Amino acid sequence: DDEALLMHLVSRLPDTKSERFLTTWRKMAGGSAIVEGVATYVVGRAGDDIFLTIRDVTKEQASRRRLERLNNLHRYLEHVHREIVGKSDPDQILRLACQGMPLDSNILLMWTGKVNRAQQCVEVVAASGPAYKYVNEVQIALDPAKPGSKGPVGDAVREDRIVVRRGYKEYEND
């Protein structure tokens, strides 16, 4: 916990002279802040002193995480581009796109599919990631009257537009 970490850092200060740490603090008004602390040990005439500087780095950390995600996306797109250049089989291209997923460990599932208008569904071509088995259980119907048609994929195909959802909760009862 944070208190134990802080006590450990303070105990090392006579040897290290300075310690830096990052932790999350609860705000009195609610919510939390990511703070960076620097503890410095100074030997003076009147005795030993510890100076502690705390700085709110919540916005900086959020920007850093966003930049990391964008860098991961860029690496993924570069990888896929290198893999698919010169390929003409659409299914092979979709499979290769899924194989680039391990470049970002935060992605639990990546899958590609194609529309089967005759069967009025979306068929999975490839899936990867720790949750890849999920797509074996999902049936995506294009007919809005059928179960499995209310998710973002069904919406995107029927409405011919990009649909982005941050989570599945909106659709879990469909």
XYZ file of C-alpha atoms in Angstrom:
174
model
C 0.000 0.000 0.000
C 1.009 3.670 -0.355
C 1.848 4.191 3.315
C 4.185 1.192 3.399
C 5.859 2.368 0.174
C 6.381 5.847 1.596
C 7.829 4.489 4.844
C 10.182 2.229 2.855
C 11.377 5.175 0.766
C 11.898 7.345 3.859
C 13.916 4.593 5.543
C 16.272 4.492 2.530
C 16.788 8.258 2.381
C 19.939 8.437 4.571
C 21.652 6.172 2.007
C 20.071 7.298 -1.263
C 19.692 11.021 -0.369
C 16.703 11.321 -2.711
C 13.722 9.155 -3.690
C 11.058 9.684 -6.338
C 7.648 7.974 -6.295
C 4.346 7.974 -8.131
C 1.081 7.165 -6.376
C -2.645 7.905 -6.361
C -4.175 10.078 -3.654
C -7.829 10.553 -2.824
C -8.974 14.154 -3.065
C -10.950 15.603 -0.161
C -13.605 16.842 -2.601
C -13.897 13.368 -4.112
C -12.100 11.658 -6.937
C -8.407 10.970 -7.059
C -5.164 12.463 -8.328
C -1.979 10.858 -9.547
C 0.868 12.533 -7.701
C 4.605 12.467 -8.091
C 6.641 12.922 -4.961
C 10.303 13.667 -4.420
C 11.749 13.168 -0.945
C 15.192 14.615 -0.275
C 17.357 13.937 2.777
C 19.533 16.852 3.930
C 22.048 16.803 6.765
C 22.211 20.222 8.361
C 23.746 21.896 11.419
C 20.524 21.604 13.363
C 20.006 17.958 12.441
C 18.688 15.863 9.590
C 15.770 17.111 7.518
C 13.547 15.509 4.926
C 12.017 17.728 2.295
C 9.029 16.388 0.403
C 7.671 17.883 -2.802
C 4.356 16.640 -4.142
C 3.078 17.497 -7.620
C -0.231 16.564 -9.267
C 0.647 14.783 -12.522
C -2.821 13.438 -13.351
C -3.096 15.295 -16.668
C 0.480 14.431 -17.651
C -0.117 10.736 -16.948
C -3.346 10.768 -18.971
C -1.485 12.401 -21.874
C 1.316 9.835 -21.577
C -1.171 6.927 -21.654
C -2.925 8.437 -24.690
C 0.409 8.838 -26.476
C 1.338 5.220 -25.652
C -1.966 4.010 -27.117
C -1.417 6.065 -30.271
C 2.150 4.756 -30.602
C 0.857 1.187 -30.214
C -1.745 1.830 -32.897
C 0.919 3.239 -35.213
C 3.181 0.195 -34.667
C 0.227 -2.097 -35.343
C -0.709 -0.281 -38.563
C 2.910 -0.383 -39.748
C 3.057 -4.107 -39.025
C -0.175 -4.840 -40.874
C 0.897 -2.710 -43.820
C 4.177 -4.646 -44.147
C 2.299 -7.966 -43.913
C -0.417 -7.265 -46.472
C 1.554 -5.500 -49.211
C 1.265 -7.614 -52.349
C -1.527 -9.831 -50.994
C -4.774 -10.046 -52.946
C -6.873 -12.615 -51.060
C -9.273 -10.657 -48.802
C -9.540 -13.470 -46.210
C -5.752 -13.742 -45.989
C -5.498 -9.981 -45.497
C -8.087 -10.106 -42.698
C -6.209 -12.980 -40.999
C -2.906 -11.109 -41.267
C -4.522 -8.016 -39.734
C -5.490 -10.059 -36.666
C -1.995 -11.480 -36.309
C -0.606 -8.007 -35.587
C -2.652 -7.718 -32.406
C 0.052 -8.963 -29.982
C 1.887 -5.672 -30.532
C -0.475 -4.177 -27.937
C -0.935 -6.238 -24.769
C -3.930 -4.132 -23.698
C -6.106 -5.519 -26.483
C -8.034 -8.556 -25.280
C -9.767 -9.366 -28.536
C -9.305 -8.500 -32.160
C -11.414 -10.062 -34.844
C -12.234 -9.529 -38.473
C -15.263 -10.634 -40.380
C -17.110 -10.291 -43.621
C -20.729 -9.732 -44.471
C -22.664 -12.688 -45.865
C -25.711 -11.059 -47.447
C -27.223 -14.417 -48.478
C -27.231 -15.644 -44.846
C -27.935 -12.127 -43.480
C -25.046 -12.317 -41.017
C -21.443 -11.364 -40.393
C -19.040 -14.312 -40.518
C -15.831 -14.336 -38.489
C -12.729 -14.716 -40.651
C -10.062 -14.505 -37.928
C -9.748 -13.736 -34.225
C -6.844 -13.354 -31.835
C -6.123 -12.290 -28.289
C -6.875 -13.812 -24.889
C -10.647 -13.563 -25.468
C -10.629 -14.970 -29.023
C -13.049 -17.797 -28.117
C -15.764 -15.182 -27.533
C -16.342 -14.774 -31.265
C -17.193 -18.466 -31.605
C -20.261 -17.820 -29.454
C -21.402 -14.590 -31.084
C -23.852 -14.542 -33.954
C -24.236 -11.213 -35.667
C -27.468 -10.928 -37.599
C -28.195 -8.202 -40.101
C -31.978 -8.461 -39.736
C -32.892 -5.974 -36.972
C -35.745 -8.249 -35.854
C -33.363 -11.108 -34.983
C -31.364 -11.551 -31.778
C -27.724 -10.607 -32.226
C -28.480 -7.679 -34.509
C -28.364 -4.873 -31.953
C -24.595 -4.599 -31.424
C -22.192 -2.130 -33.017
C -21.251 -4.492 -35.873
C -24.859 -5.057 -36.910
C -25.512 -1.313 -36.630
C -22.428 -0.494 -38.737
C -23.344 -2.896 -41.539
C -27.034 -1.961 -41.663
C -26.383 1.788 -41.467
C -23.215 1.709 -43.618
C -21.222 3.778 -41.147
C -18.496 3.412 -38.538
C -19.816 2.647 -35.052
C -17.516 2.955 -32.054
C -18.421 1.785 -28.565
C -16.131 2.001 -25.557
C -17.686 -1.069 -23.930
C -20.244 -3.762 -24.340
C -22.579 -2.637 -21.519
C -24.875 -0.673 -23.841
C -25.621 -3.848 -25.742
C -25.558 -6.512 -23.068
C -29.368 -6.758 -22.887
C -29.916 -6.947 -26.672
